[in-house]
Short mmCIF file of the C-alpha atoms (twelve columns), coordinates in Angstrom:
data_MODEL
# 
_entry.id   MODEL 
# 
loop_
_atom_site.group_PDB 
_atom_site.id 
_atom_site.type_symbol 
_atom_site.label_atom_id 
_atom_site.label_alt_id 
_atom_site.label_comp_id 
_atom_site.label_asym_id 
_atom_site.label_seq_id 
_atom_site.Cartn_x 
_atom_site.Cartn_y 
_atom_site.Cartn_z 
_atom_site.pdbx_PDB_model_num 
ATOM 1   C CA . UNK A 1   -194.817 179.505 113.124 1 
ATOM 2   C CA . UNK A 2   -193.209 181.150 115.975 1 
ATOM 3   C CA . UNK A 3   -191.008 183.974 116.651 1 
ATOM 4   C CA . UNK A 4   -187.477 183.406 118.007 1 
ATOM 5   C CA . UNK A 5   -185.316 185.614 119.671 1 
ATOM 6   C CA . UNK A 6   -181.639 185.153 120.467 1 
ATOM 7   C CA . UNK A 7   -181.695 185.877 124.653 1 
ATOM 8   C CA . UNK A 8   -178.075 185.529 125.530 1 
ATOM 9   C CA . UNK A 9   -174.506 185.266 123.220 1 
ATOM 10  C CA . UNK A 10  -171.109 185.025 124.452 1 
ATOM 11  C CA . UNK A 11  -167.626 183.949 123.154 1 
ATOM 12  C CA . UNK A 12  -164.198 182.827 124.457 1 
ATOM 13  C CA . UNK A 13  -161.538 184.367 123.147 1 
ATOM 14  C CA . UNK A 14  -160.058 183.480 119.474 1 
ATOM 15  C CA . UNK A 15  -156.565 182.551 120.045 1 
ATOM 16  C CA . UNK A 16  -154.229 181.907 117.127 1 
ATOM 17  C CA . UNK A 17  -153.310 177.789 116.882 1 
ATOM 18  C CA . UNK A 18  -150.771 176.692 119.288 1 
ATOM 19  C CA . UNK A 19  -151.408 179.497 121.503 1 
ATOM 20  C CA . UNK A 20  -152.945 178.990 125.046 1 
ATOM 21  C CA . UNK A 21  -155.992 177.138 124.063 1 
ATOM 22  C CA . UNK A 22  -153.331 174.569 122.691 1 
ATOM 23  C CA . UNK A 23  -153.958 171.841 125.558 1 
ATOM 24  C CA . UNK A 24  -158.085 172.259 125.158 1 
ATOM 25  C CA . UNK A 25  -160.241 169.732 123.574 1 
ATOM 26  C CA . UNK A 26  -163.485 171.422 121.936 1 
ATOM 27  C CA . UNK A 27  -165.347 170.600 124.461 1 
ATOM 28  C CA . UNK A 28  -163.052 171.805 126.719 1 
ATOM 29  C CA . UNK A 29  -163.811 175.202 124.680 1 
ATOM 30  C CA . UNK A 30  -167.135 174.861 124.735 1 
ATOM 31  C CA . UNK A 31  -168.292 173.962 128.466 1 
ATOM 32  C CA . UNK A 32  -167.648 177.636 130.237 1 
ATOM 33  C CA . UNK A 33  -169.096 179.687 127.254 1 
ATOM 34  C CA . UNK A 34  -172.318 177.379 127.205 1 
ATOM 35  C CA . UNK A 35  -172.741 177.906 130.959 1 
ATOM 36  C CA . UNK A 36  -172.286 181.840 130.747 1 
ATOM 37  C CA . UNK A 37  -174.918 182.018 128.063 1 
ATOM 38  C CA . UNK A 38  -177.074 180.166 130.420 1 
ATOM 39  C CA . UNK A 39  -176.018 182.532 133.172 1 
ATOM 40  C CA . UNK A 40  -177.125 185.502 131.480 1 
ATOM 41  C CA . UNK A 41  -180.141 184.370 130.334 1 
ATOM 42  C CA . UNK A 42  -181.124 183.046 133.611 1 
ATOM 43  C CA . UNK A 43  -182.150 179.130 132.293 1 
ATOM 44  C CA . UNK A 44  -180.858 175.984 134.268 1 
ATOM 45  C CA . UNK A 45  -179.355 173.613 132.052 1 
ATOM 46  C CA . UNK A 46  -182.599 171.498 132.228 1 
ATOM 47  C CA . UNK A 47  -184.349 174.011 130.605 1 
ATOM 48  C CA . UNK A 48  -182.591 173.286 126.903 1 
ATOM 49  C CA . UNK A 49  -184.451 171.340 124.885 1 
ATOM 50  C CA . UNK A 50  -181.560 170.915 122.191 1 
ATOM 51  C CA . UNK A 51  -177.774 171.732 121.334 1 
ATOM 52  C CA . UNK A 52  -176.374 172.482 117.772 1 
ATOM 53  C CA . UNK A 53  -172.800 172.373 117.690 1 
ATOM 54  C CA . UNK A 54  -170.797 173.360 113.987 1 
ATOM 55  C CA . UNK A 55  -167.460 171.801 114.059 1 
ATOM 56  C CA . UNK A 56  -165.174 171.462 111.060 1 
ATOM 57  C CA . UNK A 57  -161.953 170.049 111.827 1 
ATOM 58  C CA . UNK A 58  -162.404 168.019 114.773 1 
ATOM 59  C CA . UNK A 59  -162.562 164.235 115.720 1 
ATOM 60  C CA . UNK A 60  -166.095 163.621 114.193 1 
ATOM 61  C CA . UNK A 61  -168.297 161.282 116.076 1 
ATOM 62  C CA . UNK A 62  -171.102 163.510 117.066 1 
ATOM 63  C CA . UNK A 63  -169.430 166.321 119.026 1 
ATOM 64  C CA . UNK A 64  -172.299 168.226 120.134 1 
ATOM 65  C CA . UNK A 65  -173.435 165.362 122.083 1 
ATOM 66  C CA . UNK A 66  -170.208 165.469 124.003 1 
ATOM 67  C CA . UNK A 67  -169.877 169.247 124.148 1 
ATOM 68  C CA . UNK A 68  -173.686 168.986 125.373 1 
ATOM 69  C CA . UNK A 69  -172.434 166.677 128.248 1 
ATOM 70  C CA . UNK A 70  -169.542 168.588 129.418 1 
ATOM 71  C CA . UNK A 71  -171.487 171.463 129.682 1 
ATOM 72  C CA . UNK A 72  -174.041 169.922 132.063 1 
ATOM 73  C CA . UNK A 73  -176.562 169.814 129.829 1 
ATOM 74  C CA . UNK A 74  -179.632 167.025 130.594 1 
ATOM 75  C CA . UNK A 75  -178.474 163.282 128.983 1 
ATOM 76  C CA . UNK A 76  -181.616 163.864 127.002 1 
ATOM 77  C CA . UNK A 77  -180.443 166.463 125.026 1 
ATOM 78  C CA . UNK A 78  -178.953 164.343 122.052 1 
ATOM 79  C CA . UNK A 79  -176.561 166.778 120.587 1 
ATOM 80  C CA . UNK A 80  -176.731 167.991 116.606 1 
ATOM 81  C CA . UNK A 81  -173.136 168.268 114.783 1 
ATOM 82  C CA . UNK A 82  -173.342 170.690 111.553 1 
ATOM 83  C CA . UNK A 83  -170.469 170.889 109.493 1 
ATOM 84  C CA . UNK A 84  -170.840 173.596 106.810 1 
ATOM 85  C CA . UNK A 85  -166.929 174.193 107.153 1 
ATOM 86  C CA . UNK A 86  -166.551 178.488 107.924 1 
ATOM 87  C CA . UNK A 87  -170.489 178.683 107.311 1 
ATOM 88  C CA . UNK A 88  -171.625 176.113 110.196 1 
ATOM 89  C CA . UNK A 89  -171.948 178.308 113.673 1 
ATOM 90  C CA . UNK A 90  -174.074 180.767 111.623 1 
ATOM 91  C CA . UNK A 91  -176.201 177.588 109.737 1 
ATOM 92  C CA . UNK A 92  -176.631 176.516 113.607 1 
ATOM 93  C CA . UNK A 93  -178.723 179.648 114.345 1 
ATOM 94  C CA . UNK A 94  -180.688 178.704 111.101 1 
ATOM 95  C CA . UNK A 95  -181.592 175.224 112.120 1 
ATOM 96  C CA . UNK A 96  -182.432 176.246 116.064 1 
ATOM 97  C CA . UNK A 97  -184.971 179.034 114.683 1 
ATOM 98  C CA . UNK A 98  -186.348 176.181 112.896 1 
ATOM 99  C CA . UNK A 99  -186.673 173.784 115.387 1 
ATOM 100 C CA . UNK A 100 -188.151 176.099 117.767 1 
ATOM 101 C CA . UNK A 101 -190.724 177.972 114.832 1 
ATOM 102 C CA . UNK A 102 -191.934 174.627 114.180 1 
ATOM 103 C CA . UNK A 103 -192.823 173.947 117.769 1 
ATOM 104 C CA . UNK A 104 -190.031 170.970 118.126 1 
ATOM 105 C CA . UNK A 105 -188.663 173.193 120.802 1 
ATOM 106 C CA . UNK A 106 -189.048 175.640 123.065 1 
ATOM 107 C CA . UNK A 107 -184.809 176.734 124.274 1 
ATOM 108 C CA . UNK A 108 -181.836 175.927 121.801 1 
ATOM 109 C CA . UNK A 109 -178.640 176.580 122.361 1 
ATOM 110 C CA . UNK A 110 -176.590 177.093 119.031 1 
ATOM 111 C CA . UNK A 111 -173.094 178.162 117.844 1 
ATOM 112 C CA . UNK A 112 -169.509 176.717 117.072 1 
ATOM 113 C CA . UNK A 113 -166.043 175.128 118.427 1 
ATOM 114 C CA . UNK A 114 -162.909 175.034 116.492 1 
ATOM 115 C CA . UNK A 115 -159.591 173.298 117.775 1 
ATOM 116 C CA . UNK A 116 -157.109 173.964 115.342 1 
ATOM 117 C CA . UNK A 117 -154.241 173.366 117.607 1 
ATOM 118 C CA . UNK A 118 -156.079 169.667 118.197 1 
ATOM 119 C CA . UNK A 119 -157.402 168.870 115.594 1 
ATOM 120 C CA . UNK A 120 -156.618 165.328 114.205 1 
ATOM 121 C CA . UNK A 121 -154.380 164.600 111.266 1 
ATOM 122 C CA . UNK A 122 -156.522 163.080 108.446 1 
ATOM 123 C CA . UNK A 123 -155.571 160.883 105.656 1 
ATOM 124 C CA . UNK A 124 -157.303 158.617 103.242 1 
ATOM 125 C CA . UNK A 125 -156.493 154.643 103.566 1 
ATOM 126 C CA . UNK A 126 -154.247 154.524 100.492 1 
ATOM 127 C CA . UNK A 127 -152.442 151.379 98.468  1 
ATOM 128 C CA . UNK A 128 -149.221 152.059 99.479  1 
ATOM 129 C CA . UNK A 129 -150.437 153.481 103.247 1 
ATOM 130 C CA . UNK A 130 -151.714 156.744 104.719 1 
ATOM 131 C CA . UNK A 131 -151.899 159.597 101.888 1 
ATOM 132 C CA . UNK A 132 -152.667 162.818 104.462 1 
ATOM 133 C CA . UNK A 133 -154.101 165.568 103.210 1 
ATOM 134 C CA . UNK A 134 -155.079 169.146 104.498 1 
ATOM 135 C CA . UNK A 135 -158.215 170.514 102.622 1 
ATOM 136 C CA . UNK A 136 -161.149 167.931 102.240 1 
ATOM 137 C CA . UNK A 137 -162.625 167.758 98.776  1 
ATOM 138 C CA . UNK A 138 -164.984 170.544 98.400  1 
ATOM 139 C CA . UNK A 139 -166.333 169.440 94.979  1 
ATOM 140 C CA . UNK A 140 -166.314 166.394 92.898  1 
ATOM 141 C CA . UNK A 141 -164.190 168.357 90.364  1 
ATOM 142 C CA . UNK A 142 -160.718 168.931 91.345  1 
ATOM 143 C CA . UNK A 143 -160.252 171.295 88.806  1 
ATOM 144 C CA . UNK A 144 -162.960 173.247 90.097  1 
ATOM 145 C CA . UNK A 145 -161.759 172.502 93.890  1 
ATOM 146 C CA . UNK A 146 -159.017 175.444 94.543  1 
ATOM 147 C CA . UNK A 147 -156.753 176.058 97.415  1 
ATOM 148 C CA . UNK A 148 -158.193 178.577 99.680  1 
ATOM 149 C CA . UNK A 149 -155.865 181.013 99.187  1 
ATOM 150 C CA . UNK A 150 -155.525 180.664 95.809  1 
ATOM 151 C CA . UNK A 151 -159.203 180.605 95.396  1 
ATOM 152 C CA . UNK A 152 -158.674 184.509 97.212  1 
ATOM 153 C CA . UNK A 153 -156.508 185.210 94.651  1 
ATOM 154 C CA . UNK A 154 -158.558 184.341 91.315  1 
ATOM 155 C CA . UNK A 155 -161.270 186.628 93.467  1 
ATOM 156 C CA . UNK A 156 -159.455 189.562 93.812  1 
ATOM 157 C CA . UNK A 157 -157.830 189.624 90.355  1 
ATOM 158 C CA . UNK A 158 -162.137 189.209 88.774  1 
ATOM 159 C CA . UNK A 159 -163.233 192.215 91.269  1 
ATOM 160 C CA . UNK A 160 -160.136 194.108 90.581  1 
ATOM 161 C CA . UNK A 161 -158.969 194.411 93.768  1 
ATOM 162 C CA . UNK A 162 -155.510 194.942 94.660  1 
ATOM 163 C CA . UNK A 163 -152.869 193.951 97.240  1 
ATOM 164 C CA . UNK A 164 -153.037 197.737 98.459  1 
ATOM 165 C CA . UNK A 165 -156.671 197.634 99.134  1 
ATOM 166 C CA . UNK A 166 -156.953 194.093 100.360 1 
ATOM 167 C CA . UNK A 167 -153.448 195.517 102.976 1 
ATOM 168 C CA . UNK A 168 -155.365 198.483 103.939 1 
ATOM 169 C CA . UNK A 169 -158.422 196.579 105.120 1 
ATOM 170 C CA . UNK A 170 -156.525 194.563 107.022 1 
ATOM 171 C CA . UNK A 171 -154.892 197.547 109.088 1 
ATOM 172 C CA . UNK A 172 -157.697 198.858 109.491 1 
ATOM 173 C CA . UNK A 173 -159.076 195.667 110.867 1 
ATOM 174 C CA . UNK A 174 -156.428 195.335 113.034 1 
ATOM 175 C CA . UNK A 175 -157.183 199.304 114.055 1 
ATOM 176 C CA . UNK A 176 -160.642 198.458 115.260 1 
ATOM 177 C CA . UNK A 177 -160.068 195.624 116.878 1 
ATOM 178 C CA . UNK A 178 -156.928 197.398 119.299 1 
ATOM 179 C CA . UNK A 179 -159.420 200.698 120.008 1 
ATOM 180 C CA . UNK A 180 -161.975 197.676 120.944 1 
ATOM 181 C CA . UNK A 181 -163.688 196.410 123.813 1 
ATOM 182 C CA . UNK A 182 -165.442 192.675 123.680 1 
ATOM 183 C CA . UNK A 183 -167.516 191.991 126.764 1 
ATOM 184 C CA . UNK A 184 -168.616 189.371 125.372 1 
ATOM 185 C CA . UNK A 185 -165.585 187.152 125.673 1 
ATOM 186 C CA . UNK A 186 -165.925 184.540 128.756 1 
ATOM 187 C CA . UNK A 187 -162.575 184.011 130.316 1 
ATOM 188 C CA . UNK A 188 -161.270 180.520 129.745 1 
ATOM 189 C CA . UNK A 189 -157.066 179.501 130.409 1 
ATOM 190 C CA . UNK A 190 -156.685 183.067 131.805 1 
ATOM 191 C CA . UNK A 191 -157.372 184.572 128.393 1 
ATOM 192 C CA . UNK A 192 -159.732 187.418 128.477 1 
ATOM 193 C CA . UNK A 193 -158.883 189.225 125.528 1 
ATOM 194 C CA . UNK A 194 -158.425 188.171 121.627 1 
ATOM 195 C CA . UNK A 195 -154.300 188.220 122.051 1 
ATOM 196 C CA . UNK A 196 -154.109 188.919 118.131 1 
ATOM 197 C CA . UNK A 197 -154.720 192.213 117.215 1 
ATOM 198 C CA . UNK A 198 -151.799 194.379 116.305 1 
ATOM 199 C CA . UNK A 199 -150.198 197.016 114.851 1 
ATOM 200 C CA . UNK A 200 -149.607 196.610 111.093 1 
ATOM 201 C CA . UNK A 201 -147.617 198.822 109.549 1 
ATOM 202 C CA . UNK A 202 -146.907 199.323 105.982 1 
ATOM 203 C CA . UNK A 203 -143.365 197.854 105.940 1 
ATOM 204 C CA . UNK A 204 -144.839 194.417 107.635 1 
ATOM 205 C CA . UNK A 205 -147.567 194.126 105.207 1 
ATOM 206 C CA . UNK A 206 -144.832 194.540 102.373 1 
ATOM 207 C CA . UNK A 207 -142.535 191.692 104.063 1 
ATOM 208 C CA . UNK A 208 -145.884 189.778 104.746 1 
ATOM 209 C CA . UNK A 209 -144.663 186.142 102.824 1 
ATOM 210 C CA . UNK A 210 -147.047 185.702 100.172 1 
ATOM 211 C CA . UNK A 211 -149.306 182.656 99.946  1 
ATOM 212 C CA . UNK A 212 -150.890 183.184 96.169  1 
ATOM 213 C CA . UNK A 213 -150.685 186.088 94.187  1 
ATOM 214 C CA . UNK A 214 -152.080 189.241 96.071  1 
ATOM 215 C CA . UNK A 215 -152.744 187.062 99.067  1 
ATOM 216 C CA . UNK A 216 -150.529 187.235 101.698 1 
ATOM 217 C CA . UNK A 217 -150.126 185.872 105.871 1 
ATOM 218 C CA . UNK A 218 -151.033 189.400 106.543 1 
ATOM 219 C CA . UNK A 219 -154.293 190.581 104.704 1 
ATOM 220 C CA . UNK A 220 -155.171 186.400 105.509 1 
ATOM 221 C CA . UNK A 221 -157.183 185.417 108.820 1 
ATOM 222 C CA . UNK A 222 -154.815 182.845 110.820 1 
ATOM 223 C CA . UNK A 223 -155.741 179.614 112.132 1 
ATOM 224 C CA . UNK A 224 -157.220 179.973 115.245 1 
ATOM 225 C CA . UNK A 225 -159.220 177.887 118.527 1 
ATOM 226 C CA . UNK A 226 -162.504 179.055 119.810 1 
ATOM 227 C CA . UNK A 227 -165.841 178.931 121.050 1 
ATOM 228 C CA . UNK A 228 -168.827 180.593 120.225 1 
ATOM 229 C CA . UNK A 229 -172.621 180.390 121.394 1 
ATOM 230 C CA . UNK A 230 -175.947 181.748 121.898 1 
ATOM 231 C CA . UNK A 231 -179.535 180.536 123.418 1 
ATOM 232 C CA . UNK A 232 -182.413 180.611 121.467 1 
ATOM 233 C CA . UNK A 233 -185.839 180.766 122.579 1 
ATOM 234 C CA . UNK A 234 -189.351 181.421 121.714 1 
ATOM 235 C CA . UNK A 235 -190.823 184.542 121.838 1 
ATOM 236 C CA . UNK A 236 -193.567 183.533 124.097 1 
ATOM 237 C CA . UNK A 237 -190.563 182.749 126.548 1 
ATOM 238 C CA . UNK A 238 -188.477 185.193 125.701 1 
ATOM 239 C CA . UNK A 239 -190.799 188.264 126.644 1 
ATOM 240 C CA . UNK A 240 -188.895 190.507 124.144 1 
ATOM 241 C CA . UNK A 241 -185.625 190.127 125.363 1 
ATOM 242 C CA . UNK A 242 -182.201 190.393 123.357 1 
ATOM 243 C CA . UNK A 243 -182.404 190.021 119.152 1 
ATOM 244 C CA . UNK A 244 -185.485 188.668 117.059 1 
ATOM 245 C CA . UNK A 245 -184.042 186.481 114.131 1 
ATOM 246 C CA . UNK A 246 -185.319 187.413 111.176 1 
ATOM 247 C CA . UNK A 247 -185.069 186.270 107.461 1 
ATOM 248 C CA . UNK A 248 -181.995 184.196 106.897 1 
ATOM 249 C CA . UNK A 249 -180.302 182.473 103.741 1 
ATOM 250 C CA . UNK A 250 -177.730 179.504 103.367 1 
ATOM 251 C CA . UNK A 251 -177.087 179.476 98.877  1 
ATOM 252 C CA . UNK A 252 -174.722 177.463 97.124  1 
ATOM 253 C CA . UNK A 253 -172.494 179.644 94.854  1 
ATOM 254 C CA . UNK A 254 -169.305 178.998 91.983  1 
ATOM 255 C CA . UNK A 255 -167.916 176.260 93.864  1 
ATOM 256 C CA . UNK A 256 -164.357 177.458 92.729  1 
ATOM 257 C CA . UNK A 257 -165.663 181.288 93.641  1 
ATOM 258 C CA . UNK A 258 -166.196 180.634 97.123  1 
ATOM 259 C CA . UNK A 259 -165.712 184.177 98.333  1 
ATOM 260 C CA . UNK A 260 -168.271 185.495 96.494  1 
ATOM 261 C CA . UNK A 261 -170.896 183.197 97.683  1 
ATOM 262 C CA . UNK A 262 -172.223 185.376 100.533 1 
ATOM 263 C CA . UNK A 263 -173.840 187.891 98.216  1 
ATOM 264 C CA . UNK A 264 -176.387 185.932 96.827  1 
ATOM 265 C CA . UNK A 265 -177.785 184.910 100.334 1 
ATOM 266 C CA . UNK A 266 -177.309 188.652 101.678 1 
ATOM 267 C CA . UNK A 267 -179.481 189.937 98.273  1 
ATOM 268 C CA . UNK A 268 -181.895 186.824 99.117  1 
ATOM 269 C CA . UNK A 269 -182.977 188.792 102.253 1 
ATOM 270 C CA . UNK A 270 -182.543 192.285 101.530 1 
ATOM 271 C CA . UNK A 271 -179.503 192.686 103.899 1 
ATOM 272 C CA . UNK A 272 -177.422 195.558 102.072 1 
ATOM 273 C CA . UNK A 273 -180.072 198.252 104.035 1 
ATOM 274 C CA . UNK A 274 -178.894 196.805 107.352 1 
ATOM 275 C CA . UNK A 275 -177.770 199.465 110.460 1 
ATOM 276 C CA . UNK A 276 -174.704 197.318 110.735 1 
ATOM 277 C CA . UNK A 277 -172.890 194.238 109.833 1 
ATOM 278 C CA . UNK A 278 -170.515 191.538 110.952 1 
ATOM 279 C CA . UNK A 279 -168.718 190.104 107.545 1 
ATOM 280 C CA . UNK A 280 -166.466 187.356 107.948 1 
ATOM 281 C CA . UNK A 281 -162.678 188.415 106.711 1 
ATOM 282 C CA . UNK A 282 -160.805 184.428 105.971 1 
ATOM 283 C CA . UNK A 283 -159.583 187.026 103.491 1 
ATOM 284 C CA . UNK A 284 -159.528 190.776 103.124 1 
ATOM 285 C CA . UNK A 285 -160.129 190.345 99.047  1 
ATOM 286 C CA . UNK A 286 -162.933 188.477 99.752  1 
ATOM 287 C CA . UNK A 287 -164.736 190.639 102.342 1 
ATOM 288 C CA . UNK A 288 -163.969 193.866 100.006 1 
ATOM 289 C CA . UNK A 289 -165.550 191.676 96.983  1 
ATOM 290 C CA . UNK A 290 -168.296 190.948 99.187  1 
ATOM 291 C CA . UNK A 291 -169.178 194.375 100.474 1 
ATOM 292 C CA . UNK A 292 -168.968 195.587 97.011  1 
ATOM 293 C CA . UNK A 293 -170.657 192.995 94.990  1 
ATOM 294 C CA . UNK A 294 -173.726 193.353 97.441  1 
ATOM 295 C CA . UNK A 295 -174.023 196.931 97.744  1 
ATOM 296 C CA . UNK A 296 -172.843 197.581 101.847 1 
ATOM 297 C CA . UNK A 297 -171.599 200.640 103.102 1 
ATOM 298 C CA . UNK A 298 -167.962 199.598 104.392 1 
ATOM 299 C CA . UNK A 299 -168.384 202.253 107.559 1 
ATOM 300 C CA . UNK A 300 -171.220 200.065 108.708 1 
ATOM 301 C CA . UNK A 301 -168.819 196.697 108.340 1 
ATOM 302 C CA . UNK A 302 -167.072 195.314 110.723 1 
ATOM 303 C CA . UNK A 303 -167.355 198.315 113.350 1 
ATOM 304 C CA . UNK A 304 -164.817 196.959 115.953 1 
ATOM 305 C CA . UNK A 305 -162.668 194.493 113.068 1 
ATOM 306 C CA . UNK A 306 -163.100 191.514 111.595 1 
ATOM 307 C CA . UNK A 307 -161.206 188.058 111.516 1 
ATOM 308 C CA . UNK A 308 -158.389 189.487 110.345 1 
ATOM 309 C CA . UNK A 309 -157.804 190.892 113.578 1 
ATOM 310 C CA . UNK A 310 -158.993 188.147 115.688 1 
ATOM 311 C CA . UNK A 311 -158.423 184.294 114.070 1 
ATOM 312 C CA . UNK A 312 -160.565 182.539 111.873 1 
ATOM 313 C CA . UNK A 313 -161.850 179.165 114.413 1 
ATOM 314 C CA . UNK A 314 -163.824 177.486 111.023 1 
ATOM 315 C CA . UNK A 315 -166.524 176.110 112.844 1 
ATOM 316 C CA . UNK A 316 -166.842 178.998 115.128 1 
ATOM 317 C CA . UNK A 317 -166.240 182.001 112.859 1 
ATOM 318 C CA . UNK A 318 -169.973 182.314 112.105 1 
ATOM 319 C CA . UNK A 319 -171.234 182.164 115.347 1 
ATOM 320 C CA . UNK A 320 -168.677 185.019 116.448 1 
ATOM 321 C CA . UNK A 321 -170.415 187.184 113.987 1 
ATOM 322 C CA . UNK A 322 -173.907 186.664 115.911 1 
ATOM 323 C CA . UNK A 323 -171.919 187.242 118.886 1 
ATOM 324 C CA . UNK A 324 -171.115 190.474 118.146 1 
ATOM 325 C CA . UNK A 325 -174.124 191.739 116.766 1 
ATOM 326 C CA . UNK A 326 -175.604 190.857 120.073 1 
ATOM 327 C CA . UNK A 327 -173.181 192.624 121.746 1 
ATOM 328 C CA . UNK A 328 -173.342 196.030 119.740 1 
ATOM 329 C CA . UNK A 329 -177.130 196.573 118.068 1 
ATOM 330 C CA . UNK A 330 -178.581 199.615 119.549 1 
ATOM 331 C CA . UNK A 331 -181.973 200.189 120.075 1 
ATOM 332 C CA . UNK A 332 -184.350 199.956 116.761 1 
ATOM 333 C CA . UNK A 333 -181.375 198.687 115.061 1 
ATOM 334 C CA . UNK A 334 -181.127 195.864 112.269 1 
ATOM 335 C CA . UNK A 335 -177.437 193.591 111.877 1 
ATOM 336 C CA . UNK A 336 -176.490 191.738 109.258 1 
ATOM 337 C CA . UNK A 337 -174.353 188.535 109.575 1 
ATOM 338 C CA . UNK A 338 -172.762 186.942 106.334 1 
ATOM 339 C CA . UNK A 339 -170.186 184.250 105.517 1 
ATOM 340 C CA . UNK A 340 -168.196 182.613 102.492 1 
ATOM 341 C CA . UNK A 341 -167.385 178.881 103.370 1 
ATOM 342 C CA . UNK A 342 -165.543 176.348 101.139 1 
ATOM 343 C CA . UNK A 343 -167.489 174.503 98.012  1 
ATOM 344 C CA . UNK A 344 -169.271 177.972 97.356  1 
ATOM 345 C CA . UNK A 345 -171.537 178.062 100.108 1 
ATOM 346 C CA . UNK A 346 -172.761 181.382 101.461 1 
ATOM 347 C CA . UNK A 347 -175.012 182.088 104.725 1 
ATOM 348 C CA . UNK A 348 -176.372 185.182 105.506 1 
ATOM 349 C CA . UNK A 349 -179.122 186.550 108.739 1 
ATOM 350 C CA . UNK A 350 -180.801 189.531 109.888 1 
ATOM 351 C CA . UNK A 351 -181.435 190.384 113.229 1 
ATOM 352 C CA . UNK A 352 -182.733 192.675 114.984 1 
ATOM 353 C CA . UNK A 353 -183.199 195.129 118.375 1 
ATOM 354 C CA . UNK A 354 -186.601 196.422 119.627 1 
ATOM 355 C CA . UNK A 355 -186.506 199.750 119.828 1 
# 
């Protein structure tokens, strides 16, 4: 089994739905941060042996065979479509260290795409016509298949965790994220910079419009578009360079308990001893129930904000995380990535810098 070591990660920005990404397909997304990752990692496109696209929302059909041949990529590369809902850019990773430690390949490139703003209205074939609906069944149990939000709710009420607290983290998030700088991002549309991030003070979060309970639009990520992805290779090839992937996890959890779902995968691999991590915010009661339940220190979360400053783009929120651990491991340093995704699904990866 081979080593594999992430060589080059990059990002567009995350834009909030109907913002200037509006008039992008995915692949449209997709193209210009694919190309920059091969940029920095000096590869021509014939050099990828295989692309792993997560998508949630979009037009189905295989999209990481056309994202694959937008961005230039050799007609042989066929193009792998995960759909793990929030979990899938991070699940891509997984899969690519697979492929290549089993010898199958040799260069992957792996991450996400999310068009909120295009994504296609869905509806099931119904007797009397169309019935649309927003959320796909998650379980076979609709009484055990909750609105997100409300989902949120029922986990902050269990892990005691109040609307102040779940408010605070998401100022803070918001803090982070303004005192921030993301090289990482790849200019696409003339955006260079997440546009989100903002001051929150206390008398917005109290107006905030609530969506369940303690859950409100304000300590909730908002629908967003982005791209998000990073080239895997050997470690023969790679010659040290960038992160070596280490253990990772994808468990199923409470299906009506999503939130807590990550903390199971992060125990799985030991993660809670990490230097840093990226956790993924969709809600600020569930990434304060998951840095609880699995033992983190909260000044080692999230160093430059989460989600809740940025967007949540499903298919590319985990992927952003790996992004950004790229971006800010020091030398000798270890970063954990973890995610929550609908059904009860939690994914969770350690990587880490040579020193």
């Amino acid at each position: 089994m081979r080593a594999v070591r992430v060589v080059a990660a990059r990002r567009s920005a995350v834009v909030p739905r109907g913002g200037a990404f509006a008039g992008l397909d995915p692949h449209q997304l997709a193209a210009p941060v694919i190309a920059a990752c091969l940029a920095d990692a000096g590869l021509a496109a014939g050099a990828v042996d295989e692309l792993i696209c997560s998508n949630a929302i979009g037009p189905g059909g295989n999209l990481a065979r056309v994202v694959a041949l937008a961005a230039g990529l050799p007609q042989e590369v066929a193009g792998l479509t995960v759909d793990r809902q929030c979990a899938g850019g991070l699940d891509a990773l997984l899969l690519g260290q697979a492929l290549i430690a089993a010898g199958q390949a040799d260069v992957v490139i792996a991450g996400g795409v999310e068009s909120y703003s295009r994504r296609p209205l869905r509806a099931f074939d119904g007797p009397e016509g169309p019935e649309f609906y927003t959320q796909a069944p998650f379980t076979p149990w609709p009484e055990r298949d909750p609105d997100m939000a409300g989902a949120a709710d029922r986990l902050g009420q269990i892990c005691d965790i109040p609307r102040g607290e779940a408010d605070a983290w998401s100022v803070i998030s918001h803090e982070k994220a303004m005192a921030s700088k993301f090289p990482e991002i790849v200019e696409i549309a003339g955006i260079a910079t997440d546009p989100y991030p903002r001051q929150m003070a206390a008398g917005v979060m109290r107006r905030a419009p609530v969506l369940a309970g303690a859950v409100t639009v304000a300590n909730t990520a908002v629908a967003a578009d982005a791209a998000a992805f990073f080239v895997l290779m050997a470690e023969p090839l790679a010659r040290g360079r960038g992160l070596l992937v280490g253990r990772g996890r994808s468990l199923g959890g409470q299906p009506d308990l999503p939130g807590l779902a990550p903390v199971a995968a992060i125990r799985a691999i030991d993660g809670a001893g990490a230097d840093r991590a990226e956790i993924m915010e969709a809600y600020a009661v569930q990434a304060l129930a998951c840095v609880r339940q699995a033992g983190l220190d909260p000044a080692r979360v999230n160093l430059k904000g989460g989600a809740l400053a940025r967007g949540h783009p499903i298919g590319a929120s985990g992927a952003i995380l790996v992004v950004r651990l790229f971006h800010d491991l020091l030398p000798g340093e270890t970063g954990l990535a973890a995610i929550a995704a609908a059904g009860g699904i939690g994914t969770a990866l350690l990587l880490h810098r040579d020193p």
